[in-house]
Amino acid sequence: MSNEAKPVRVLFVVDSTFPGSGGAEAQARKLGKALTAKNVAMEFVSPRTQSYQSSFEMVDGIPCHRIKYPFIKFIGAGIMLVMFAWYLYKRRNDFDIIHVHITRLMASVAVAMRSITGVPVMAKISGYFEFKGGVLDPNAINPANAILRRMLRKIDYVQTISGQTRERLLEAGFRDEQIVFIPNGVDSAEAIRLAEQHKDAESRASNSLTFGYCGRLRQIKGVHVLIESFEEFLKSEPEVSVKLRIAGDGSSFEELSAHVRDSGLSDCIEFLGNVDDTHEFYRSLDVYIQPSFAEGLPNAVIEAMVSGLPVLATNIGGNSDLVTHDKEGWLFEAGDAPALTALMQRCVEQRDSLAAIGLAGRDRIVQQYDMDSVTEDLLEIYRG
């Protein structure tokens, strides 16, 4: 008989179009690869929300099963959830734990099936969205959310990724022993290697300055505030050679790009669309900006910091967990365009200090958010 320990078997539930461009979907993939490297037997399951998707495929070398989502008004989601419950029942002996990465209705099914399958359930709560109109909003009138709120209080573990979210979970009636603080992780060694290979501190001492944002282009992400601030910054610093690079796509793209085009700013504001190589994108910047009105623990800020970039971010959610004002960057109030403009001007004034500020941010990420320590914390829960 082999003395080698049996691998932990984990089912990742991603209640969205998967693979997708969102932060939760990206983090699930990164964790999946990192855990597989530690001999964890991984599988994904998600709804089949797009006609082009197959019922099964390999994602990053990990099996991904998709539950059919019938596009029938009013009852399609219910049918999908019943099929998901059947899937969990059939596979009840195949997993040691279920880890839900987007806490919506599939999470409630996993918890409801817990007494039948015997498989423990862990659900990740990112922050703002669950409490504002989502599953943990006590004022939301959606009856499905009310059911899910009751179900989640019976869950084995609730994963929180920021201090602010943990406090809100306690206020929502969750028990302290249910809540585990495990943040998003990043492969810091690989990010640092790539950053050092292509961009050193001397390159930041050039006469140009490039700001950037990476993420979805939606109203709540505040990219319109970023562009407004940048326009004012250009007027105040006509002698400085600056650019703004925006990576990502979303419902606000047409409106934002039309505004930039009509304002004659296309030469200095660049829309890149979705980028496959985010490391390359961060290497092209001098300062990263996160202008969101709501965040959990943004992967983009973590990746920017580990790439050695100083960060300007709104003083909300996980942003304030990551960035200490005047240390790894600077914080400003959400929606305050003049304050962001002033911080851009500060970056010009403190041009020679940006590299040191960026390195302070990198050190913080390596110490607190490295993927190796994050996966070890998860493994302790999985094995428990």
Coordinates of C-alpha atoms in Angstrom, one line a residue:
M1 CA 0.0 0.0 0.0
S2 CA 1.3 3.4 -0.9
N3 CA 2.1 5.8 1.9
E4 CA 1.4 8.8 -0.3
A5 CA -1.5 10.9 0.9
K6 CA -4.6 10.8 -1.2
P7 CA -5.1 14.2 -3.0
V8 CA -7.9 16.5 -1.7
R9 CA -10.8 16.5 -4.2
V10 CA -12.3 20.0 -4.7
L11 CA -15.2 21.2 -6.8
F12 CA -15.0 24.9 -7.8
V13 CA -18.5 26.3 -8.5
V14 CA -18.4 29.4 -10.7
D15 CA -21.9 30.8 -11.1
S16 CA -21.3 32.8 -14.3
T17 CA -20.1 32.5 -17.8
F18 CA -16.9 30.6 -17.4
P19 CA -14.2 31.2 -18.4
G20 CA -15.0 34.9 -18.2
S21 CA -13.3 38.3 -18.0
G22 CA -14.3 39.1 -14.4
G23 CA -12.0 39.2 -11.4
A24 CA -13.7 36.2 -9.6
E25 CA -13.5 34.1 -12.7
A26 CA -9.8 35.0 -13.2
Q27 CA -9.0 34.3 -9.5
A28 CA -10.8 30.9 -9.7
R29 CA -8.6 29.9 -12.7
K30 CA -5.4 31.1 -10.9
L31 CA -6.3 29.2 -7.8
G32 CA -7.2 26.1 -9.8
K33 CA -3.8 26.0 -11.4
A34 CA -1.9 26.7 -8.2
L35 CA -3.8 24.0 -6.3
T36 CA -3.4 21.5 -9.0
A37 CA 0.4 22.0 -8.7
K38 CA 0.0 21.0 -5.1
N39 CA -1.6 17.7 -5.9
V40 CA -5.2 18.8 -5.4
A41 CA -7.7 17.0 -7.7
M42 CA -9.6 20.0 -9.2
E43 CA -12.8 20.3 -11.2
F44 CA -14.9 23.3 -12.3
V45 CA -18.6 23.4 -12.7
S46 CA -20.6 26.4 -14.1
P47 CA -23.9 27.1 -15.9
R48 CA -23.8 26.8 -19.7
T49 CA -25.0 30.3 -20.4
Q50 CA -23.7 30.7 -24.0
S51 CA -24.8 28.6 -27.0
Y52 CA -21.2 28.2 -28.2
Q53 CA -20.1 26.6 -25.0
S54 CA -19.8 22.8 -24.7
S55 CA -21.1 20.8 -21.8
F56 CA -17.5 19.8 -21.0
E57 CA -14.1 21.1 -21.7
M58 CA -10.6 21.3 -20.2
V59 CA -9.8 24.8 -18.8
D60 CA -6.1 25.2 -18.0
G61 CA -5.8 21.4 -17.9
I62 CA -8.7 21.2 -15.4
P63 CA -12.0 19.5 -16.2
C64 CA -14.9 21.9 -16.5
H65 CA -18.5 20.6 -16.5
R66 CA -21.3 23.0 -17.5
I67 CA -24.9 22.6 -16.4
K68 CA -27.4 23.3 -19.2
Y69 CA -29.3 26.6 -18.8
P70 CA -32.6 26.5 -20.7
F71 CA -33.4 30.0 -22.0
I72 CA -37.1 29.8 -20.9
K73 CA -38.5 32.9 -19.4
F74 CA -39.2 32.7 -15.6
I75 CA -38.3 29.0 -15.2
G76 CA -35.0 28.6 -17.0
A77 CA -32.9 29.4 -13.9
G78 CA -35.0 27.0 -11.8
I79 CA -34.5 24.2 -14.3
M80 CA -30.8 24.7 -14.3
L81 CA -30.7 24.7 -10.5
V82 CA -32.6 21.4 -10.3
M83 CA -30.1 19.9 -12.8
F84 CA -27.2 21.2 -10.7
A85 CA -28.7 19.5 -7.6
W86 CA -28.9 16.3 -9.6
Y87 CA -25.3 16.7 -10.7
L88 CA -24.2 17.1 -7.0
Y89 CA -26.2 14.1 -6.0
K90 CA -24.6 11.9 -8.7
R91 CA -21.1 13.2 -7.9
R92 CA -21.5 13.1 -4.1
N93 CA -18.7 10.6 -3.6
D94 CA -16.3 12.4 -5.9
F95 CA -15.5 15.5 -3.8
D96 CA -14.2 16.3 -0.3
I97 CA -15.4 19.9 -0.4
I98 CA -17.3 22.3 -2.7
H99 CA -15.8 25.8 -3.0
V100 CA -18.2 28.4 -4.5
H101 CA -16.5 31.4 -6.1
I102 CA -19.5 33.5 -7.0
T103 CA -22.2 33.4 -4.4
R104 CA -25.5 33.4 -6.2
L105 CA -28.2 30.7 -6.5
M106 CA -25.9 27.8 -7.2
A107 CA -24.4 28.4 -3.7
S108 CA -27.9 27.9 -2.2
V109 CA -28.3 24.6 -4.0
A110 CA -24.9 23.4 -2.8
V111 CA -25.8 24.2 0.8
A112 CA -29.3 22.7 0.5
M113 CA -27.7 19.4 -0.8
R114 CA -25.2 19.4 2.0
S115 CA -27.4 17.2 4.2
I116 CA -27.8 14.7 1.4
T117 CA -24.4 14.7 -0.1
G118 CA -22.4 15.1 3.1
V119 CA -20.0 17.4 1.2
P120 CA -18.9 20.5 3.1
V121 CA -19.4 23.9 1.4
M122 CA -17.3 27.0 1.4
A123 CA -18.6 30.2 -0.3
K124 CA -16.5 33.3 -1.2
I125 CA -18.1 36.7 -0.4
S126 CA -16.3 39.4 -2.4
G127 CA -17.9 42.4 -0.8
Y128 CA -20.1 45.2 -2.2
F129 CA -22.2 43.3 -4.8
E130 CA -23.5 40.7 -2.3
F131 CA -24.7 43.4 0.1
K132 CA -26.1 46.0 -2.4
G133 CA -28.9 44.3 -4.2
G134 CA -27.3 40.9 -4.0
V135 CA -27.8 37.8 -1.9
L136 CA -27.0 39.4 1.4
D137 CA -28.9 42.6 1.0
P138 CA -31.7 42.5 3.6
N139 CA -33.7 45.1 1.6
A140 CA -33.6 43.2 -1.7
I141 CA -37.1 42.1 -2.5
N142 CA -36.1 39.2 -4.7
P143 CA -37.5 36.1 -2.8
A144 CA -34.6 34.0 -4.2
N145 CA -32.2 36.2 -2.3
A146 CA -34.1 35.8 0.9
I147 CA -33.9 32.0 0.6
L148 CA -30.2 32.1 -0.2
R149 CA -29.6 34.4 2.8
R150 CA -31.2 31.8 5.1
M151 CA -29.3 28.9 3.4
L152 CA -25.9 30.7 3.7
R153 CA -26.2 30.9 7.4
K154 CA -26.0 27.1 7.5
I155 CA -22.8 27.0 5.4
D156 CA -19.7 25.4 6.7
Y157 CA -17.3 28.2 5.8
V158 CA -17.7 31.8 4.4
Q159 CA -14.6 33.0 2.8
T160 CA -14.0 36.8 3.1
I161 CA -11.3 38.6 1.2
S162 CA -11.2 41.9 3.0
G163 CA -11.5 43.3 6.5
Q164 CA -14.5 45.4 5.6
T165 CA -16.4 42.4 4.2
R166 CA -15.7 40.4 7.4
E167 CA -17.3 43.2 9.5
R168 CA -20.4 43.2 7.2
L169 CA -20.8 39.5 7.4
L170 CA -20.8 39.7 11.2
E171 CA -23.4 42.4 11.0
A172 CA -25.5 40.2 8.6
G173 CA -25.7 37.5 11.3
F174 CA -22.9 35.1 10.4
R175 CA -21.0 33.5 13.2
D176 CA -17.4 34.3 13.7
E177 CA -16.4 30.7 13.5
Q178 CA -18.0 30.4 10.1
I179 CA -15.9 33.2 8.6
V180 CA -12.4 32.5 7.3
F181 CA -10.2 35.4 6.0
I182 CA -8.4 34.2 2.9
P183 CA -7.6 37.0 0.4
N184 CA -7.1 36.7 -3.4
G185 CA -3.6 35.5 -4.3
V186 CA -1.1 36.3 -7.0
D187 CA 2.0 34.4 -8.2
S188 CA 4.4 37.1 -7.0
A189 CA 7.6 35.3 -8.0
E190 CA 6.4 35.1 -11.7
A191 CA 5.1 38.6 -11.7
I192 CA 8.3 40.0 -10.3
R193 CA 10.4 38.0 -12.7
L194 CA 8.5 39.4 -15.7
A195 CA 8.5 42.9 -14.3
E196 CA 12.3 42.9 -13.7
Q197 CA 13.0 41.3 -17.0
H198 CA 11.3 44.0 -19.0
K199 CA 11.3 47.1 -16.9
D200 CA 13.6 48.4 -14.2
A201 CA 13.6 51.5 -12.1
E202 CA 15.7 53.6 -14.6
S203 CA 13.0 53.3 -17.3
R204 CA 10.7 55.2 -14.9
A205 CA 12.9 58.2 -14.9
S206 CA 12.1 59.1 -18.5
N207 CA 10.2 62.3 -19.5
S208 CA 6.9 60.5 -20.1
L209 CA 4.3 59.3 -17.6
T210 CA 1.8 56.6 -18.4
F211 CA -1.3 56.0 -16.2
G212 CA -3.5 52.9 -16.7
Y213 CA -6.6 51.0 -15.7
C214 CA -7.5 47.3 -16.2
G215 CA -11.0 45.9 -15.7
R216 CA -14.6 46.0 -16.8
L217 CA -15.9 49.2 -18.4
R218 CA -19.1 49.7 -16.4
Q219 CA -20.5 52.7 -14.6
I220 CA -19.7 51.3 -11.2
K221 CA -16.0 51.0 -12.1
G222 CA -15.7 54.7 -12.3
V223 CA -13.7 54.9 -15.6
H224 CA -15.8 58.0 -16.6
V225 CA -14.4 59.7 -13.5
L226 CA -10.9 58.6 -14.5
I227 CA -11.2 60.1 -18.0
E228 CA -12.7 63.3 -16.6
S229 CA -9.8 63.7 -14.2
F230 CA -7.3 62.9 -16.9
E231 CA -8.8 65.6 -19.1
E232 CA -8.3 68.2 -16.4
F233 CA -4.9 66.9 -15.7
L234 CA -3.9 67.5 -19.3
K235 CA -5.0 71.1 -19.1
S236 CA -3.0 71.7 -15.9
E237 CA 0.2 70.0 -17.1
P238 CA 0.5 70.9 -20.8
E239 CA 4.3 70.5 -20.8
V240 CA 4.2 66.9 -19.5
S241 CA 4.1 64.0 -21.9
V242 CA 1.4 61.7 -20.5
K243 CA -0.8 58.9 -21.6
L244 CA -3.7 56.9 -20.2
R245 CA -4.1 53.3 -21.2
I246 CA -7.4 51.5 -20.6
A247 CA -7.6 47.7 -20.8
G248 CA -10.9 45.9 -20.7
D249 CA -14.4 45.9 -22.2
G250 CA -18.0 46.3 -21.0
S251 CA -21.3 48.2 -21.4
S252 CA -19.7 51.6 -21.1
F253 CA -17.1 51.1 -23.8
E254 CA -19.0 52.8 -26.7
E255 CA -20.0 55.8 -24.6
L256 CA -16.5 56.3 -23.2
S257 CA -14.6 55.8 -26.5
A258 CA -17.0 58.2 -28.3
H259 CA -16.4 60.8 -25.7
V260 CA -12.6 60.5 -26.0
R261 CA -12.9 60.6 -29.8
D262 CA -15.2 63.6 -29.8
S263 CA -12.9 65.4 -27.4
G264 CA -9.9 65.0 -29.6
L265 CA -8.1 62.9 -26.9
S266 CA -7.5 59.8 -28.9
D267 CA -3.7 60.5 -29.1
C268 CA -3.3 60.3 -25.4
I269 CA -6.1 58.0 -24.2
E270 CA -5.8 54.5 -25.6
F271 CA -8.5 51.8 -25.4
L272 CA -6.9 48.3 -25.6
G273 CA -10.0 46.1 -25.2
N274 CA -9.5 42.8 -23.3
V275 CA -5.8 42.0 -23.0
D276 CA -4.5 38.4 -22.8
D277 CA -1.1 39.4 -21.3
T278 CA -1.8 41.6 -18.3
H279 CA 1.8 41.4 -17.3
E280 CA 2.8 43.2 -20.5
F281 CA 0.1 45.8 -19.8
Y282 CA 1.3 46.6 -16.3
R283 CA 4.9 46.8 -17.6
S284 CA 3.8 49.6 -19.9
L285 CA 2.6 51.8 -17.0
D286 CA 4.2 54.1 -14.5
V287 CA 1.1 54.5 -12.2
Y288 CA -2.0 52.3 -11.9
I289 CA -5.4 53.8 -11.1
Q290 CA -8.5 52.1 -9.7
P291 CA -11.4 54.6 -9.7
S292 CA -14.2 52.2 -8.7
F293 CA -17.3 53.0 -6.7
A294 CA -17.4 49.4 -5.4
E295 CA -14.8 46.6 -4.9
G296 CA -14.2 43.4 -3.1
L297 CA -10.4 42.8 -3.2
P298 CA -9.5 43.8 -6.8
N299 CA -7.1 41.4 -8.6
A300 CA -6.0 44.3 -10.9
V301 CA -4.7 46.3 -7.9
I302 CA -2.9 43.3 -6.6
E303 CA -1.3 42.5 -9.9
A304 CA -0.3 46.2 -10.4
M305 CA 1.3 46.4 -7.0
V306 CA 3.3 43.1 -7.5
S307 CA 4.5 44.5 -10.8
G308 CA 6.0 47.4 -8.8
L309 CA 3.5 50.1 -9.7
P310 CA 2.3 52.9 -7.3
V311 CA -1.5 52.9 -7.1
L312 CA -4.1 55.6 -7.0
A313 CA -7.4 54.1 -5.7
T314 CA -10.7 55.0 -4.3
N315 CA -11.0 54.6 -0.5
I316 CA -13.4 51.7 -0.5
G317 CA -13.6 48.0 0.2
G318 CA -10.4 46.0 -0.5
N319 CA -8.7 49.0 -2.1
S320 CA -8.0 50.4 1.4
D321 CA -6.9 46.9 2.6
L322 CA -4.2 46.9 -0.2
V323 CA -3.1 50.5 -0.3
T324 CA -2.0 52.6 2.7
H325 CA -2.3 56.3 1.8
D326 CA 1.0 57.9 1.1
K327 CA 2.9 54.6 1.4
E328 CA 2.1 52.2 -1.5
G329 CA 0.2 54.9 -3.3
W330 CA -2.7 57.3 -2.5
L331 CA -6.4 57.0 -1.8
F332 CA -9.2 59.4 -2.8
E333 CA -13.0 59.4 -2.3
A334 CA -15.0 57.6 -5.0
G335 CA -16.4 60.0 -7.6
D336 CA -14.1 62.8 -6.6
A337 CA -12.6 63.8 -10.0
P338 CA -10.7 66.9 -8.7
A339 CA -9.0 64.8 -6.0
L340 CA -7.9 62.3 -8.6
T341 CA -6.6 65.1 -10.8
A342 CA -4.6 66.4 -7.9
L343 CA -3.1 63.0 -7.2
M344 CA -2.0 62.7 -10.9
Q345 CA -0.3 66.1 -10.5
R346 CA 1.3 64.8 -7.4
C347 CA 2.7 61.9 -9.4
V348 CA 4.4 64.4 -11.7
E349 CA 5.8 66.3 -8.7
Q350 CA 7.1 63.1 -7.1
R351 CA 8.3 61.5 -10.3
D352 CA 11.6 60.4 -8.8
S353 CA 9.8 58.7 -5.9
L354 CA 7.4 56.6 -7.8
A355 CA 9.7 53.6 -8.1
A356 CA 10.3 53.4 -4.4
I357 CA 6.5 53.7 -3.7
G358 CA 5.9 50.9 -6.2
L359 CA 8.5 48.7 -4.5
A360 CA 6.8 49.3 -1.2
G361 CA 3.6 48.0 -2.7
R362 CA 5.3 45.0 -4.1
D363 CA 6.8 44.1 -0.8
R364 CA 3.3 44.2 0.8
I365 CA 1.8 41.9 -1.7
V366 CA 4.6 39.4 -1.5
Q367 CA 4.3 39.3 2.3
Q368 CA 0.5 39.1 2.5
Y369 CA -1.0 38.0 -0.8
D370 CA 1.4 35.5 -2.3
M371 CA -0.4 32.6 -4.0
D372 CA 1.6 30.0 -2.1
S373 CA 0.5 31.2 1.3
V374 CA -3.1 31.6 0.0
T375 CA -3.3 28.1 -1.3
E376 CA -1.8 26.7 1.9
D377 CA -4.5 28.4 3.9
L378 CA -7.2 27.0 1.6
L379 CA -5.7 23.5 1.9
E380 CA -5.9 23.7 5.7
I381 CA -9.7 24.4 5.3
Y382 CA -10.1 21.7 2.6
R383 CA -8.4 19.0 4.7
G384 CA -10.3 20.1 7.9

